[in-house]
């Protein structure tokens, strides 16, 4: 059993003058984390419009940013954070991995310049709680130095075999933990999976049905490569009061498969996914906002069981304390969505 801080110490600031850690995550709608390359002037010119259309805007400094543009991306992120008002949209940055030549300057320069506007740092290739502890301590020192009043949160990407093995300890590493995203591309490489994709299924990963007595063709059912990892991540996150996300879906020509992958994650407990292409914003909105028919049914359950106990029948289906709790998850999420989206608010009848 590794040594851990006592509960009292766990919630103390790690540097004199740093803000108190949150005891509960701020309630925020984060259906999509929209990735942009901050060094790109065309995207920066349209930033206000993009900010208005997403729940979270993330400046990406890590993979997909060429090595010779890393510093321009970091500068671009600082400028965009300084120049724009993000309103209720979250402002996140994905820094480079801790073992890269850029990570230290990413952290020092960004927190120093725009730490008060930054909600979350996404940390890639997290292998264990030691990575979180390092960033946690450094952020506390920087918050104190720059008089930052609200703690900057950490979101880990789960994308190495070692990280998956340590997922529980990562989720529990600090009150600064916001949540986790599955990173299927790096995870596939780390595990030695025989794929060349960014998320989604594979046509050869599946189950062949038994031979048919009449010798007719045997149906083959494709399976979800990510089921095990998403399930472990959801349990580790929820146990620690933090949020699980599905990460990237790289085939921009297959919106149906993107939607199916996002929906599996949503049904299993994830609260959002990454959008790497503008068209994935609408997909994530559709998937991670509850279906109006489900919301209507969930409201009927809550109305039929005002104190959440007992058993009732609705449309021939048994409802009890456990379905009441499921209904509450859906209605609470619908209220959060409705507060941001008047069109869905009308559909939900709020
Ligand atoms: C995301 O970073 C991934 O590797 O899938
Ligand atoms: Mg990755």
Coordinates of C-alpha atoms and ligand atoms in Angstrom, one line a residue:
X1 CA 0.0 0.0 0.0
X2 CA 1.7 3.3 -1.0
X3 CA 1.9 6.0 1.5
X4 CA -0.7 8.7 1.0
X5 CA -1.4 12.1 2.6
X6 CA -3.8 12.2 5.5
X7 CA -7.2 13.7 4.6
X8 CA -6.4 16.9 6.4
X9 CA -3.1 17.4 4.4
X10 CA -4.7 16.2 1.1
X11 CA -6.8 19.4 1.0
X12 CA -4.1 21.8 2.1
X13 CA -2.5 24.1 -0.5
X14 CA 1.0 22.7 -1.5
X15 CA 2.6 26.1 -1.4
X16 CA 2.2 29.1 0.9
X17 CA 0.0 31.5 -0.8
X18 CA -1.5 29.1 -3.3
X19 CA -5.4 28.8 -3.3
X20 CA -7.2 26.1 -1.4
X21 CA -7.9 23.0 -3.6
X22 CA -11.5 22.4 -4.5
X23 CA -13.3 19.9 -2.4
X24 CA -15.8 19.3 -5.2
X25 CA -15.4 20.0 -8.8
X26 CA -17.1 23.1 -10.1
X27 CA -20.3 22.1 -11.9
X28 CA -19.7 22.7 -15.6
X29 CA -21.1 21.4 -18.9
X30 CA -18.2 19.9 -20.9
X31 CA -19.7 17.9 -23.7
X32 CA -16.9 18.5 -26.1
X33 CA -13.3 19.6 -25.6
X34 CA -12.6 21.4 -28.9
X35 CA -8.9 21.2 -30.0
X36 CA -7.3 24.1 -31.9
X37 CA -3.7 24.7 -33.0
X38 CA -3.1 28.1 -31.4
X39 CA -0.3 29.1 -33.8
X40 CA -2.8 29.1 -36.7
X41 CA -3.8 32.7 -37.6
X42 CA -6.9 31.7 -39.6
X43 CA -8.3 29.9 -36.6
X44 CA -7.3 32.6 -34.2
X45 CA -9.2 35.1 -36.4
X46 CA -12.4 33.2 -35.9
X47 CA -11.9 32.5 -32.3
X48 CA -14.9 34.4 -30.8
X49 CA -17.2 32.4 -33.1
X50 CA -15.6 29.1 -32.1
X51 CA -15.7 30.0 -28.4
X52 CA -19.4 30.6 -28.6
X53 CA -20.1 27.2 -30.2
X54 CA -18.3 24.9 -27.8
X55 CA -18.3 24.0 -24.1
X56 CA -14.5 23.8 -23.7
X57 CA -11.8 25.3 -26.0
X58 CA -8.4 23.7 -25.8
X59 CA -5.1 25.0 -27.2
X60 CA -3.1 22.0 -28.3
X61 CA 0.7 22.2 -27.9
X62 CA 1.4 18.5 -28.0
X63 CA 1.1 15.9 -30.7
X64 CA 0.0 17.2 -34.1
X65 CA 2.0 20.4 -33.5
X66 CA 5.3 20.2 -35.5
X67 CA 8.5 20.4 -33.4
X68 CA 9.5 23.7 -35.1
X69 CA 6.1 25.3 -34.3
X70 CA 6.0 24.3 -30.6
X71 CA 7.1 27.8 -29.4
X72 CA 4.8 29.6 -31.8
X73 CA 1.9 27.5 -30.5
X74 CA 2.7 28.3 -26.9
X75 CA 2.9 32.1 -27.7
X76 CA -0.3 31.8 -29.7
X77 CA -2.1 30.3 -26.8
X78 CA -0.9 33.0 -24.4
X79 CA -2.0 35.7 -26.9
X80 CA -5.4 34.2 -27.5
X81 CA -6.0 33.8 -23.8
X82 CA -5.0 37.4 -23.2
X83 CA -7.1 38.8 -26.0
X84 CA -10.4 37.0 -25.7
X85 CA -13.3 36.7 -23.2
X86 CA -14.3 33.1 -22.8
X87 CA -17.5 33.6 -20.8
X88 CA -18.9 30.3 -19.6
X89 CA -16.7 28.3 -22.1
X90 CA -13.8 26.5 -20.4
X91 CA -10.2 27.4 -21.4
X92 CA -7.8 24.5 -21.4
X93 CA -4.4 23.8 -22.7
X94 CA -2.8 20.5 -23.6
X95 CA 0.9 20.9 -22.7
X96 CA 3.7 18.7 -24.0
X97 CA 4.6 15.5 -22.1
X98 CA 6.7 15.9 -18.9
X99 CA 9.7 14.2 -20.5
X100 CA 9.7 16.5 -23.5
X101 CA 12.0 19.5 -24.0
X102 CA 9.0 21.8 -24.0
X103 CA 6.9 20.9 -20.9
X104 CA 8.6 23.1 -18.3
X105 CA 8.4 26.2 -20.4
X106 CA 4.8 25.4 -21.4
X107 CA 3.9 25.3 -17.7
X108 CA 6.0 28.2 -16.5
X109 CA 5.2 30.7 -19.3
X110 CA 1.5 29.9 -19.6
X111 CA 0.7 29.9 -15.9
X112 CA 2.8 33.0 -15.4
X113 CA 1.1 34.9 -18.2
X114 CA -2.5 33.7 -18.2
X115 CA -2.9 31.4 -15.2
X116 CA -5.9 33.3 -13.8
X117 CA -7.8 32.7 -17.0
X118 CA -6.9 29.0 -17.4
X119 CA -9.3 26.4 -16.1
X120 CA -7.5 23.1 -16.8
X121 CA -4.1 21.8 -18.0
X122 CA -4.4 18.6 -19.9
X123 CA -1.4 16.4 -19.2
X124 CA -0.5 13.8 -21.8
X125 CA 1.1 10.3 -21.4
X126 CA 0.4 10.2 -17.6
X127 CA 2.0 6.9 -16.3
X128 CA 1.3 7.1 -12.6
X129 CA 0.5 9.4 -9.6
X130 CA 4.1 10.6 -9.6
X131 CA 3.4 12.6 -12.8
X132 CA 0.3 14.3 -11.1
X133 CA 2.3 15.0 -7.9
X134 CA 5.0 16.8 -9.9
X135 CA 2.6 19.0 -11.8
X136 CA 0.5 19.6 -8.6
X137 CA 3.4 20.9 -6.6
X138 CA 4.8 23.0 -9.4
X139 CA 1.3 24.5 -10.1
X140 CA 0.9 25.4 -6.4
X141 CA 4.3 27.2 -6.4
X142 CA 3.4 29.1 -9.6
X143 CA -0.1 30.0 -8.3
X144 CA 1.5 31.5 -5.2
X145 CA 4.1 33.3 -7.2
X146 CA 1.6 34.8 -9.6
X147 CA -1.2 35.5 -7.1
X148 CA -3.6 33.1 -8.8
X149 CA -6.8 32.8 -6.7
X150 CA -8.5 29.8 -8.3
X151 CA -6.8 26.5 -8.5
X152 CA -5.8 25.3 -12.0
X153 CA -7.1 21.8 -12.5
X154 CA -5.3 18.8 -14.1
X155 CA -6.8 16.5 -16.7
X156 CA -4.8 13.4 -17.4
X157 CA -4.8 11.5 -20.7
X158 CA -4.9 7.8 -20.2
X159 CA -2.8 6.6 -23.1
X160 CA -0.1 4.2 -22.0
X161 CA -0.3 0.6 -20.7
X162 CA 1.4 1.7 -17.5
X163 CA -1.1 4.6 -17.1
X164 CA -4.1 2.2 -17.5
X165 CA -2.5 -0.2 -14.9
X166 CA -2.3 2.8 -12.5
X167 CA -5.6 4.4 -13.3
X168 CA -6.9 4.2 -9.8
X169 CA -3.9 5.9 -8.2
X170 CA -3.9 8.6 -11.0
X171 CA -7.5 9.4 -10.3
X172 CA -6.9 9.7 -6.6
X173 CA -3.6 11.5 -6.8
X174 CA -4.7 15.1 -6.0
X175 CA -7.7 17.3 -5.3
X176 CA -6.5 19.1 -8.4
X177 CA -7.6 16.3 -10.6
X178 CA -10.4 17.3 -13.0
X179 CA -10.8 14.1 -14.9
X180 CA -9.3 11.8 -17.6
X181 CA -9.6 11.2 -21.3
X182 CA -9.0 8.0 -23.1
X183 CA -6.2 8.5 -25.7
X184 CA -6.8 5.5 -28.0
X185 CA -4.0 6.4 -30.5
X186 CA -1.1 6.5 -28.1
X187 CA -2.6 3.7 -26.1
X188 CA -2.8 1.5 -29.1
X189 CA 0.9 2.2 -29.8
X190 CA 1.9 1.7 -26.2
X191 CA 0.1 -1.7 -26.0
X192 CA 1.4 -3.0 -29.3
X193 CA -2.1 -3.2 -30.7
X194 CA -2.1 -4.0 -34.4
X195 CA -4.1 -1.0 -35.6
X196 CA -3.3 2.3 -37.4
X197 CA -6.3 4.3 -36.3
X198 CA -7.2 7.1 -33.9
X199 CA -10.1 5.5 -31.9
X200 CA -13.0 3.6 -33.2
X201 CA -13.4 -0.1 -33.9
X202 CA -11.5 -2.5 -36.2
X203 CA -13.2 -4.8 -38.7
X204 CA -11.2 -7.8 -37.6
X205 CA -11.9 -7.4 -33.8
X206 CA -15.1 -9.4 -33.2
X207 CA -16.9 -12.6 -32.5
X208 CA -17.8 -15.2 -35.0
X209 CA -21.1 -16.9 -34.4
X210 CA -21.3 -20.7 -34.1
X211 CA -21.4 -22.8 -37.3
X212 CA -24.9 -23.0 -38.6
X213 CA -26.5 -26.4 -38.9
X214 CA -27.4 -25.8 -42.6
X215 CA -23.9 -24.6 -43.4
X216 CA -25.0 -21.0 -44.1
X217 CA -22.6 -18.1 -43.6
X218 CA -21.7 -17.4 -40.0
X219 CA -22.4 -13.8 -38.9
X220 CA -19.4 -11.9 -37.5
X221 CA -20.1 -9.2 -34.9
X222 CA -17.6 -6.4 -34.5
X223 CA -16.7 -5.6 -30.9
X224 CA -15.6 -2.4 -29.1
X225 CA -11.8 -2.4 -28.7
X226 CA -12.1 0.3 -26.0
X227 CA -14.8 -1.2 -23.7
X228 CA -12.4 -2.5 -21.1
X229 CA -10.4 0.7 -20.8
X230 CA -13.4 3.0 -20.8
X231 CA -15.0 0.9 -18.0
X232 CA -11.9 1.0 -15.8
X233 CA -11.5 4.7 -16.4
X234 CA -15.2 5.5 -15.5
X235 CA -15.0 3.5 -12.3
X236 CA -11.7 5.1 -11.2
X237 CA -13.0 8.6 -12.0
X238 CA -16.4 8.3 -10.5
X239 CA -15.0 6.7 -7.3
X240 CA -12.9 9.9 -6.9
X241 CA -15.5 12.4 -7.9
X242 CA -13.8 13.4 -11.1
X243 CA -15.0 13.2 -14.8
X244 CA -14.3 10.6 -17.5
X245 CA -14.1 11.5 -21.2
X246 CA -13.7 9.7 -24.4
X247 CA -10.8 11.3 -26.4
X248 CA -10.2 11.7 -30.1
X249 CA -11.9 10.1 -33.2
X250 CA -9.6 10.5 -36.1
X251 CA -11.6 9.4 -39.2
X252 CA -13.3 12.7 -40.3
X253 CA -14.9 10.9 -43.2
X254 CA -16.9 8.6 -40.9
X255 CA -19.3 10.6 -38.8
X256 CA -21.5 7.6 -38.1
X257 CA -18.6 5.7 -36.5
X258 CA -17.6 8.8 -34.6
X259 CA -21.1 9.1 -33.2
X260 CA -21.3 5.4 -32.3
X261 CA -18.0 5.7 -30.4
X262 CA -19.1 8.8 -28.6
X263 CA -22.4 7.2 -27.7
X264 CA -20.9 4.1 -26.3
X265 CA -18.8 6.3 -24.0
X266 CA -21.8 8.4 -23.0
X267 CA -23.9 5.3 -22.2
X268 CA -21.0 3.9 -20.1
X269 CA -20.7 7.1 -18.0
X270 CA -18.4 9.5 -19.9
X271 CA -19.5 13.1 -19.9
X272 CA -17.8 14.3 -23.1
X273 CA -15.3 13.7 -25.9
X274 CA -12.8 15.6 -27.9
X275 CA -13.7 17.4 -31.1
X276 CA -10.8 17.6 -33.5
X277 CA -12.8 18.8 -36.5
X278 CA -15.6 21.4 -36.4
X279 CA -18.2 18.9 -37.5
X280 CA -17.5 16.8 -34.4
X281 CA -18.8 19.6 -32.2
X282 CA -22.4 19.0 -33.4
X283 CA -21.9 15.2 -33.0
X284 CA -20.7 15.6 -29.4
X285 CA -23.5 18.0 -28.6
X286 CA -26.1 15.6 -30.0
X287 CA -24.6 12.6 -28.1
X288 CA -23.7 14.1 -24.7
X289 CA -27.0 16.0 -24.3
X290 CA -29.6 13.6 -23.1
X291 CA -32.3 12.5 -25.5
X292 CA -35.6 14.5 -24.9
X293 CA -37.6 11.3 -24.9
X294 CA -35.3 9.8 -22.2
X295 CA -35.6 13.1 -20.2
X296 CA -39.4 13.0 -20.4
X297 CA -39.4 9.4 -19.2
X298 CA -36.9 10.2 -16.4
X299 CA -39.1 13.1 -15.3
X300 CA -42.1 10.7 -15.1
X301 CA -40.0 8.4 -12.8
X302 CA -39.0 11.3 -10.5
X303 CA -42.6 12.6 -10.4
X304 CA -44.0 9.1 -9.6
X305 CA -41.6 8.6 -6.7
X306 CA -41.3 12.0 -5.0
X307 CA -39.1 10.8 -2.2
X308 CA -37.1 8.4 -4.3
X309 CA -38.1 5.2 -2.5
X310 CA -40.6 2.4 -3.1
X311 CA -41.6 0.8 -6.4
X312 CA -44.0 1.9 -9.2
X313 CA -44.9 0.6 -12.7
X314 CA -44.6 3.0 -15.6
X315 CA -45.6 1.7 -19.1
X316 CA -45.2 -1.9 -17.8
X317 CA -41.6 -1.2 -16.5
X318 CA -40.7 -1.6 -12.9
X319 CA -39.2 1.5 -11.2
X320 CA -37.5 1.6 -7.8
X321 CA -34.9 3.5 -5.9
X322 CA -32.1 2.5 -8.4
X323 CA -34.0 3.6 -11.5
X324 CA -34.9 6.8 -9.6
X325 CA -31.2 7.5 -9.2
X326 CA -30.6 6.8 -12.9
X327 CA -33.5 9.2 -13.8
X328 CA -31.9 11.9 -11.6
X329 CA -28.6 11.6 -13.4
X330 CA -30.4 12.2 -16.7
X331 CA -32.6 15.1 -15.4
X332 CA -29.7 16.8 -13.7
X333 CA -27.7 16.7 -16.9
X334 CA -30.7 18.0 -18.9
X335 CA -31.0 21.0 -16.5
X336 CA -27.3 21.7 -17.0
X337 CA -27.7 21.5 -20.8
X338 CA -30.9 23.6 -20.7
X339 CA -29.1 26.4 -18.9
X340 CA -26.7 26.8 -21.9
X341 CA -28.9 25.8 -24.8
X342 CA -32.4 27.4 -25.1
X343 CA -33.4 25.1 -28.0
X344 CA -32.8 21.9 -25.9
X345 CA -34.4 23.6 -22.9
X346 CA -37.6 23.9 -24.9
X347 CA -37.4 20.3 -26.0
X348 CA -36.9 19.1 -22.4
X349 CA -39.8 21.3 -21.3
X350 CA -37.8 23.3 -18.7
Ligands
LIG1 C1 -4.6 11.2 -27.9 O1 -3.8 11.9 -27.5 C2 -4.4 9.8 -28.3 O2 -3.2 9.5 -28.3 O3 -5.3 9.1 -28.7
LIG2 MG1 -1.8 11.0 -27.5

